[in-house]
CSV table of C-alpha atoms and ligand atoms in Angstrom, one decimal:
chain,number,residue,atom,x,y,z
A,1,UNK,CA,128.9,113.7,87.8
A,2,UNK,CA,128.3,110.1,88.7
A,3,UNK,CA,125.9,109.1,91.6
A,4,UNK,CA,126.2,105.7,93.6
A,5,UNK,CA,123.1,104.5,93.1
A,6,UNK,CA,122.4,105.2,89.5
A,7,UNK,CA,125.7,104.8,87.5
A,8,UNK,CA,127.2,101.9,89.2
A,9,UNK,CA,124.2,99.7,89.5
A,10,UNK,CA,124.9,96.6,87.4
A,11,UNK,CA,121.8,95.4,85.9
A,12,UNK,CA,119.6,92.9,87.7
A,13,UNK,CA,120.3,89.7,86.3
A,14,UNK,CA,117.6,86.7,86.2
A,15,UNK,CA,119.6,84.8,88.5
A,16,UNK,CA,119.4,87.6,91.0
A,17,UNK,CA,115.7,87.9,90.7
A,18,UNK,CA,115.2,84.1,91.0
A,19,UNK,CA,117.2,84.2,93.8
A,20,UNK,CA,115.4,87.1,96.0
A,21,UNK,CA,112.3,85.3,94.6
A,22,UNK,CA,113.6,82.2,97.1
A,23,UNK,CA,114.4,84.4,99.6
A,24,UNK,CA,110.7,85.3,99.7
A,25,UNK,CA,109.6,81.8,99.5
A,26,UNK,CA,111.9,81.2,102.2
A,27,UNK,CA,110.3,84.3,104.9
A,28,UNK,CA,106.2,83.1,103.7
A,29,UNK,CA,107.5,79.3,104.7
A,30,UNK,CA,106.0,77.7,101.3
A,31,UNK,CA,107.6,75.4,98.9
A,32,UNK,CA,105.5,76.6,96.0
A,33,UNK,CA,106.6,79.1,93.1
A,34,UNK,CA,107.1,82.8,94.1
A,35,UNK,CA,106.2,85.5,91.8
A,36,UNK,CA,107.3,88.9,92.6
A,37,UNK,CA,104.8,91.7,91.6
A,38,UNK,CA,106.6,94.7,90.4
A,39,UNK,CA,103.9,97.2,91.7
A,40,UNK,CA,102.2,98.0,95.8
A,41,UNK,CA,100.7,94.9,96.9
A,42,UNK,CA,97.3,95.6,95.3
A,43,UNK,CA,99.0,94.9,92.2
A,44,UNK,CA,99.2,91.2,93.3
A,45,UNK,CA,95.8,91.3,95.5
A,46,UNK,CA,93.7,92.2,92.4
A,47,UNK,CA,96.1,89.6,90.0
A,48,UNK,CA,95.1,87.3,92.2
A,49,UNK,CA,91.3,87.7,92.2
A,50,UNK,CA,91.1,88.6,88.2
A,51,UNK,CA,93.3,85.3,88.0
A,52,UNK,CA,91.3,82.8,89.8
A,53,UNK,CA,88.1,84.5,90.2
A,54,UNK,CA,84.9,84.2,87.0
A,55,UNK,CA,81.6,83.7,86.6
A,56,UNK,CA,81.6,80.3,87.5
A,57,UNK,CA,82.9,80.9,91.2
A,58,UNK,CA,81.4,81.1,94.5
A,59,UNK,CA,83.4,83.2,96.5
A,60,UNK,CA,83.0,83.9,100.6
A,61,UNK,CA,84.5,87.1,101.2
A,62,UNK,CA,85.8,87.9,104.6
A,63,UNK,CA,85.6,91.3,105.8
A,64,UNK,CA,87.3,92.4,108.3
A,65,UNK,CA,88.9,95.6,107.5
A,66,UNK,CA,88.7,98.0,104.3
A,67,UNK,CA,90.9,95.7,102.3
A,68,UNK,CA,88.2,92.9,102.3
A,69,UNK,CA,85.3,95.6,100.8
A,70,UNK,CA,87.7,95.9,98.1
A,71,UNK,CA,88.3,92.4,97.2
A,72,UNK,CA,84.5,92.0,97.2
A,73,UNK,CA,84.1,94.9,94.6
A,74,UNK,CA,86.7,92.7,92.4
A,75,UNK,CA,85.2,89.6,92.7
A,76,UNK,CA,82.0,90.9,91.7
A,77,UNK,CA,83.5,92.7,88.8
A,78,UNK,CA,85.3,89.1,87.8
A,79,UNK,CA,81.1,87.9,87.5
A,80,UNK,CA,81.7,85.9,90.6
A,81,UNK,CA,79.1,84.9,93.2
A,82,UNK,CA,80.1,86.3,96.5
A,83,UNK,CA,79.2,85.5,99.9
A,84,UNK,CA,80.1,88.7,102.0
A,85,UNK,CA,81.2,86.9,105.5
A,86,UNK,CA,81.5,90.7,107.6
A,87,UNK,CA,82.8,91.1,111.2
A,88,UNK,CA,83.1,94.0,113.3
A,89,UNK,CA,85.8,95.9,112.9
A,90,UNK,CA,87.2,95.4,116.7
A,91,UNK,CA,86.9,91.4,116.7
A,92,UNK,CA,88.6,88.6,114.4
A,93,UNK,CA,86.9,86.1,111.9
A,94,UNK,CA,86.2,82.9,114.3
A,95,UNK,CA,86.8,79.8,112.2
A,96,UNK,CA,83.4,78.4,113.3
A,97,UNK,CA,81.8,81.5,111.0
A,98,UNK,CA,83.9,80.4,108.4
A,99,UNK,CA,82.7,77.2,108.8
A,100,UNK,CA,79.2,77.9,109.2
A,101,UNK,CA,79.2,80.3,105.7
A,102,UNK,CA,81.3,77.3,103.9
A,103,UNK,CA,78.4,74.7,105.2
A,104,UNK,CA,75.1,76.9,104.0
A,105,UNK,CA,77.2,77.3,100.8
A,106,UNK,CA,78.8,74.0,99.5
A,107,UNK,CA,79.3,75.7,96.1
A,108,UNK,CA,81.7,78.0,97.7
A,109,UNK,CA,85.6,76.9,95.8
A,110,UNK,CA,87.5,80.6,96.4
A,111,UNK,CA,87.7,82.0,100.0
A,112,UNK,CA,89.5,85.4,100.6
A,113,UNK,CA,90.3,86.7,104.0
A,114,UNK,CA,92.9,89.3,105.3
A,115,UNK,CA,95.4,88.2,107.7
A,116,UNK,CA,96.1,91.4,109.6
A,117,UNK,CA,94.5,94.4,109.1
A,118,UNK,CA,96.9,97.4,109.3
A,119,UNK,CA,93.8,99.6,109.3
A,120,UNK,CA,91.9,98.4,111.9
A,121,UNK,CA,94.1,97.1,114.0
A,122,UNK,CA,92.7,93.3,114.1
A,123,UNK,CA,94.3,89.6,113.0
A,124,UNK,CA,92.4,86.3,112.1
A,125,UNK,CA,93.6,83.0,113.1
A,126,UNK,CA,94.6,81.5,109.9
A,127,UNK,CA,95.9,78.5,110.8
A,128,UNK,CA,92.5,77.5,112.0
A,129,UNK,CA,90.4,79.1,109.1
A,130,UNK,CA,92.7,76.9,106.6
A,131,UNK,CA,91.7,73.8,108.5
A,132,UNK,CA,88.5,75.2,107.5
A,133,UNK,CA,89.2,75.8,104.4
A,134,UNK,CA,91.1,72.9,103.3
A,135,UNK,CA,88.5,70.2,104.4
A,136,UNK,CA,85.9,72.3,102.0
A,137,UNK,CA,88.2,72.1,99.0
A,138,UNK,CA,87.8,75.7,98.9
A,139,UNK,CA,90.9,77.6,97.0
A,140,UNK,CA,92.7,79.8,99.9
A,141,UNK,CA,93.9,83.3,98.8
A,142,UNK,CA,95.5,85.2,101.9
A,143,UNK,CA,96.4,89.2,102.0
A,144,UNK,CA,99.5,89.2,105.0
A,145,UNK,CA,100.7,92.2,103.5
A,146,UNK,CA,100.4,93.5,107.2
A,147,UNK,CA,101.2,90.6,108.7
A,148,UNK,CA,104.4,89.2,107.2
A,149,UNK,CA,107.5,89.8,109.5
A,150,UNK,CA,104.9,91.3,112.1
A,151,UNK,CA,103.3,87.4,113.4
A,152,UNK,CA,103.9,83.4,112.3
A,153,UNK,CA,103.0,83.6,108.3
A,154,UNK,CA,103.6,79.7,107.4
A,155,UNK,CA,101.8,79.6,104.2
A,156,UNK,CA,101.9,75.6,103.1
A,157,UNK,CA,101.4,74.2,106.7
A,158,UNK,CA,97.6,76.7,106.9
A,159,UNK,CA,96.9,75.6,102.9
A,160,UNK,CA,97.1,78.8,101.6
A,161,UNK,CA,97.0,78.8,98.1
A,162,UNK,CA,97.8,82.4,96.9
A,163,UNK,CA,100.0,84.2,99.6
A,164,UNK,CA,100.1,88.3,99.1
A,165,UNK,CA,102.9,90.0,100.6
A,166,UNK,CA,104.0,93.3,100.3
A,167,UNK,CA,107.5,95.3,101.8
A,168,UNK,CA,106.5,98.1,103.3
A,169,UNK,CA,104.8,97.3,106.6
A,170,UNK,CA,106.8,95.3,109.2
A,171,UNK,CA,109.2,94.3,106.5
A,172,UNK,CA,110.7,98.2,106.8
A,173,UNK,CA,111.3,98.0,102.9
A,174,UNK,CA,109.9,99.8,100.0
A,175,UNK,CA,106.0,100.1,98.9
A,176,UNK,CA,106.9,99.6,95.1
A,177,UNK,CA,107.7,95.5,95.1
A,178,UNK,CA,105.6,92.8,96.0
A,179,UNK,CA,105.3,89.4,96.0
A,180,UNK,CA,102.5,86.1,96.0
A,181,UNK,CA,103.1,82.8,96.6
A,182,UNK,CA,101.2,80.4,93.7
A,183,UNK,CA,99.9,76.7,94.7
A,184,UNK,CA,99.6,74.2,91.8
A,185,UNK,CA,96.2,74.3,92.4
A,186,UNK,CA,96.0,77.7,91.9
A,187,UNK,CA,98.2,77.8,88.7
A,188,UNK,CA,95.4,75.5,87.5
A,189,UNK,CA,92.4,77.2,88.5
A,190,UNK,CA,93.7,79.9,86.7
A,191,UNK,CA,94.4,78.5,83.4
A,192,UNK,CA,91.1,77.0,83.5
A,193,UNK,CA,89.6,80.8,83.7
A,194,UNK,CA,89.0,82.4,80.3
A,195,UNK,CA,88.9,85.6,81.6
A,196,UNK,CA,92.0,85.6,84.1
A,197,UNK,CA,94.1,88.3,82.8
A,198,UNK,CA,96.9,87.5,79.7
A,199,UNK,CA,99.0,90.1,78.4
A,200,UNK,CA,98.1,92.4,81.3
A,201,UNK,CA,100.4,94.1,83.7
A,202,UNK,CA,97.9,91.9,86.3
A,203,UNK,CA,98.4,88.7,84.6
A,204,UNK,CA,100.0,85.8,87.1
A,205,UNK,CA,99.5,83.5,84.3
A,206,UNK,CA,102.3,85.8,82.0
A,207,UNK,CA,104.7,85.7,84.5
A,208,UNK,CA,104.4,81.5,84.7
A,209,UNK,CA,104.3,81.3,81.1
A,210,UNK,CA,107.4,83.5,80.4
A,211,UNK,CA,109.6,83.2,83.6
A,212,UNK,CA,108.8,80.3,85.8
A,213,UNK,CA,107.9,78.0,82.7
A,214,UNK,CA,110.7,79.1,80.9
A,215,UNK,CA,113.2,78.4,83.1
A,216,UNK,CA,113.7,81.6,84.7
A,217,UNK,CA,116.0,82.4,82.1
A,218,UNK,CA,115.2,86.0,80.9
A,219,UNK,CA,112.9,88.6,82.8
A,220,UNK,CA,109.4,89.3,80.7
A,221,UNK,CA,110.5,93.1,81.4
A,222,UNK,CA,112.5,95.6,83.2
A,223,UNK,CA,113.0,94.5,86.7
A,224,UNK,CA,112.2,97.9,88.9
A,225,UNK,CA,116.3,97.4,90.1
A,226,UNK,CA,115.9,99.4,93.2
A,227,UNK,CA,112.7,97.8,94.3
A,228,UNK,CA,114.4,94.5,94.0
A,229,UNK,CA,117.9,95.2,95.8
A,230,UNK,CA,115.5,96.3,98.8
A,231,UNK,CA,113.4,93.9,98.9
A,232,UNK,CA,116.7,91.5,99.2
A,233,UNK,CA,118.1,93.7,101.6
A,234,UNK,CA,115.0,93.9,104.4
A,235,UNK,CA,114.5,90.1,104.0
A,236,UNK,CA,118.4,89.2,104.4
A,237,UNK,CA,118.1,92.1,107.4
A,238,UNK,CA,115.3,90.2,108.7
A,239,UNK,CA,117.1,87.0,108.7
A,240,UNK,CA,120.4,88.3,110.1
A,241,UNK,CA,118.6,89.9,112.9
A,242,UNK,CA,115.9,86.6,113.5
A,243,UNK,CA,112.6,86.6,112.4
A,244,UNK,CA,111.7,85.5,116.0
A,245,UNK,CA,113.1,88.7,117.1
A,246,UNK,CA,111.9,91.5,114.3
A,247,UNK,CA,108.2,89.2,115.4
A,248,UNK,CA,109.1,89.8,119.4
A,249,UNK,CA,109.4,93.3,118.8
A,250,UNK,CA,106.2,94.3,117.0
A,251,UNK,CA,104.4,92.4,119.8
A,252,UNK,CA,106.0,94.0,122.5
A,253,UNK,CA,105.4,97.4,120.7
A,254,UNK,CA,101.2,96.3,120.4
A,255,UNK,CA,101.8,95.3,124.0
A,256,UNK,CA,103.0,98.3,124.9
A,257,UNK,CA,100.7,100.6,123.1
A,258,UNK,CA,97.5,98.8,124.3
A,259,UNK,CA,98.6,99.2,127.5
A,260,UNK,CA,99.9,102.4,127.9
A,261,UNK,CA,97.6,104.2,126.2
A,262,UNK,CA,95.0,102.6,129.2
A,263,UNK,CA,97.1,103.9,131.8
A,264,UNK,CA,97.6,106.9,130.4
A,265,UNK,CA,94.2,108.2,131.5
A,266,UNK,CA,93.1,110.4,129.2
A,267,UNK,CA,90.0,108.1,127.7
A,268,UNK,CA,91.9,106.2,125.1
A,269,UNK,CA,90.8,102.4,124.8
A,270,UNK,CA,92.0,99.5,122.5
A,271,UNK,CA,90.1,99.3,119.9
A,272,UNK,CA,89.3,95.8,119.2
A,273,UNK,CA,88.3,94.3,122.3
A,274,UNK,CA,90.6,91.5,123.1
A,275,UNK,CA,94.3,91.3,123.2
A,276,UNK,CA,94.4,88.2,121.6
A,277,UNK,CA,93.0,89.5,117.9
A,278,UNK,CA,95.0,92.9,117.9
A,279,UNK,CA,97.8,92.6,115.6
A,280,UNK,CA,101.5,92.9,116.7
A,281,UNK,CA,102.0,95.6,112.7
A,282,UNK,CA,99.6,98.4,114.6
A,283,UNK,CA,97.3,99.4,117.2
A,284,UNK,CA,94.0,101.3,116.8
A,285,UNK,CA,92.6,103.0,120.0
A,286,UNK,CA,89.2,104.4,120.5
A,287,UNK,CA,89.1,108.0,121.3
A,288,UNK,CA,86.5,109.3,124.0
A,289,UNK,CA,83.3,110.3,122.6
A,290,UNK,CA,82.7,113.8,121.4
A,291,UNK,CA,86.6,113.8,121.1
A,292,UNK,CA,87.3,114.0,116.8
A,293,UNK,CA,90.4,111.7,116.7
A,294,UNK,CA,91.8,113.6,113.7
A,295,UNK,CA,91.6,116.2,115.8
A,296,UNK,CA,94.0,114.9,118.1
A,297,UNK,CA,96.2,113.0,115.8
A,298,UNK,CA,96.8,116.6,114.2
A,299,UNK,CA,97.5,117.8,118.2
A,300,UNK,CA,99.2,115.1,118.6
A,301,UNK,CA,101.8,115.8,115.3
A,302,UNK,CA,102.1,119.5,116.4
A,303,UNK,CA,103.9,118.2,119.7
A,304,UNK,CA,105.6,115.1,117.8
A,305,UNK,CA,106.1,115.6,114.0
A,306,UNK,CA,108.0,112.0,114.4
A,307,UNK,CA,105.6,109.8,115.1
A,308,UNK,CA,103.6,107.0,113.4
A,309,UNK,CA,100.1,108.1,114.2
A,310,UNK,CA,97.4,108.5,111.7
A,311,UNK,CA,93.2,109.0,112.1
A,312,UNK,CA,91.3,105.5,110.9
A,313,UNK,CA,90.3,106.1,107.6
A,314,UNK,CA,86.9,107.3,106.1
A,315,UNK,CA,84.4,106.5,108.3
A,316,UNK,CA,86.4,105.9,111.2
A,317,UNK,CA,88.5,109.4,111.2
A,318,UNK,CA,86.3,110.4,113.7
A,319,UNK,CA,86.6,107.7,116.2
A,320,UNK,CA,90.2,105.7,116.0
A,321,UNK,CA,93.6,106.8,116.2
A,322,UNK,CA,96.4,104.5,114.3
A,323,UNK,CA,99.6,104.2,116.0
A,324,UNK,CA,101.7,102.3,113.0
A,325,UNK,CA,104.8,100.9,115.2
A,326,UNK,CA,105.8,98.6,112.2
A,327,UNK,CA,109.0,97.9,111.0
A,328,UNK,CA,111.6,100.5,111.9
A,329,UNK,CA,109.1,102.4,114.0
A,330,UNK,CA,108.8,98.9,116.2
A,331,UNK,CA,110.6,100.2,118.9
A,332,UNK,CA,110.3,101.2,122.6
A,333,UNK,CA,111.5,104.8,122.0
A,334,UNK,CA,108.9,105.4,119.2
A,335,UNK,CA,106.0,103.6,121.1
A,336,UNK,CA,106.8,105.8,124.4
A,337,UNK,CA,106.9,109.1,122.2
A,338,UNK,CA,103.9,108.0,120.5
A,339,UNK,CA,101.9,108.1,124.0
A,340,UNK,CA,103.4,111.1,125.3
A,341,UNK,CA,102.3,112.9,122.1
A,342,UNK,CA,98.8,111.2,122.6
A,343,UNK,CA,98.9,112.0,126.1
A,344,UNK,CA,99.8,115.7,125.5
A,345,UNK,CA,96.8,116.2,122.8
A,346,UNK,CA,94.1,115.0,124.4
A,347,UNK,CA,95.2,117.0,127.8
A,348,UNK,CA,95.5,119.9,126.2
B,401,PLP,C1,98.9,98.0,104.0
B,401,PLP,C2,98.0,96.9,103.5
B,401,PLP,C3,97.9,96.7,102.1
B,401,PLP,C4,98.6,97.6,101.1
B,401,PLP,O1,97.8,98.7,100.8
B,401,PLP,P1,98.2,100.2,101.0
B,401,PLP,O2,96.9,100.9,100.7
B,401,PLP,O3,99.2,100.6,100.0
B,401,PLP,O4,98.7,100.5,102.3
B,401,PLP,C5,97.1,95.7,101.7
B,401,PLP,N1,96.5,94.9,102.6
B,401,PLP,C6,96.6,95.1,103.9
B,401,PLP,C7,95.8,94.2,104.8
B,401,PLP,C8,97.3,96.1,104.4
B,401,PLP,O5,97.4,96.3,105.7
């Protein structure tokens, strides 16, 4: 018996892979060279920090989320010095606290921050914090795996230097393929580093040495085929339909969720304070107190096995619901069932 998707497939050539790599290049807004991680975007995240990261560097750490705890743990690992820069989880990073951590520590040359974070609902301004950035010298490295097709990701005009993406948030693709955008500054911090990763399934440096520097001739390994033809797809579905538009709609849906779960009167709040640093991929609301939001979310999936809603994790299990309205689920239908099923569990 043959099956569509697993006997006709032709192979992935190089060219095809160069060319989705462009693609990419072409939805983050950068000039520089594209690698695309075979792996969930942690794969890229941590090849990143083992890349540029030793024991020579000075890193400020912005924590805004889980995802910044865990660059952190890496960076230390790498030997580096880190500056932990934490905010609370229902605020953004202000770029004069960026500025203020880069100016009691001039030795700071790495700076890690999370765009949007799909887990607590916030996003930074990062066109400001690069200002930032830039005039310190500092070497930008940028996780918008939750905020890429969601808001504005324009990666060369904020000085990003290391761009993390991954497909499976507002992108509505696959969690198996990534991708990070490499400045030449970057490239060069990392050959400099004797312990950034070679022969690894982490290593950056690999992929430059044996695809980008040789022409992007012939693929190091395997390509992960089905990975790649959907990561081609959602970006050519995001440019057919206008990123403008995929952006419109995963604000409207934040929109819509912040405000409806106010009005409808059953204790919910947003959970970070102010509109303007929730982020259009998901929205995080505050359960009453002595109301266990896992609790409801599980209510909550009894009445509506459909929709995106999950408890906040660890800690916050008890206090915040996640309604996830990204990618295909960034839709009025899917935001108005969400409420009603949040409506019906914490009435009942
Ligand atoms: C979703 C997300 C990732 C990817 O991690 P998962 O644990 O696989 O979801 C990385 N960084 C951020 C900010 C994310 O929101």
């Amino acid at each position: 018996m043959t099956h569509p998707l697993l006997d006709d497939l032709a192979p992935l050539t190089a060219d095809r892979f160069a060319a989705i790599e462009r693609q990419v290049a072409g939805l983050l807004h950068t000039a520089q060279d594209v690698v695309i991680t075979q792996g969930e975007a942690l794969l890229p995240l941590e090849g990143c920090i083992r890349g540029a990261a030793g024991p020579g560097t000075t890193a400020l750490n912005v924590i805004t989320g889980p995802y910044g705890q865990t660059f952190g743990d890496w960076l230390r690992d790498c030997g580096a010095k880190v500056v932990d820069l934490a905010v609370p989880y229902h605020a953004a990073v202000a770029p004069e606290q960026v500025e203020e951590a880069l100016a009691g520590h001039p030795e700071i040359d790495f700076v890690s921050l999370v765009h949007a974070e799909a887990a607590t609902g916030n996003t930074n301004p990062v066109a400001e914090i690069g200002e930032v950035v830039r005039r310190h010298g500092a070497l930008f490295m940028l996780d918008a795996v939750a905020s890429v097709a969601a808001e504005p990701l324009l990666t060369d005009a904020w000085g990003v230097d290391l761009c993390v993406i991954g497909a499976q948030k507002a992108m509505g693709g696959p969690a198996g393929v990534s991708a990070v955008s490499v400045s030449e500054r970057a490239w060069q911090r990392m050959a400099a580093n004797p312990r950034a990763p070679r022969r690894s399934y982490l290593s950056l440096l690999d992929w430059k040495e044996r695809w980008i520097d040789a022409g992007r001739r012939g693929l190091p390994h395997a390509p992960a085929q089905l990975e790649m033809l959907a990561l081609q797809a959602c970006v050519e579905r995001i440019e057919a339909t206008g990123p403008e538009v995929v952006m419109e709609r995963h604000a409207a849906a934040a929109r819509a969720v912040r405000a409806g779960a106010v009005a409808l009167g059953v204790g919910l709040e947003p959970y970070v304070h102010e509109a303007r640093h929730a982020a259009p991929v998901a929205t995080t609301l505050r359960v009453p107190e002595a109301v266990d939001a896992s609790a409801v979310v599980a209510r909550a999936l009894v009445l509506d096995p459909g929709v995106p809603l999950v408890a906040g994790g660890g800690a916050l299990a008890q206090e915040m619901v996640r309604v996830n309205h990204y990618g295909p689920n960034a839709s009025p239908e899917v935001v108005e069932r969400s409420l009603a099923a949040l409506g019906g569990a914490l009435a009942g």
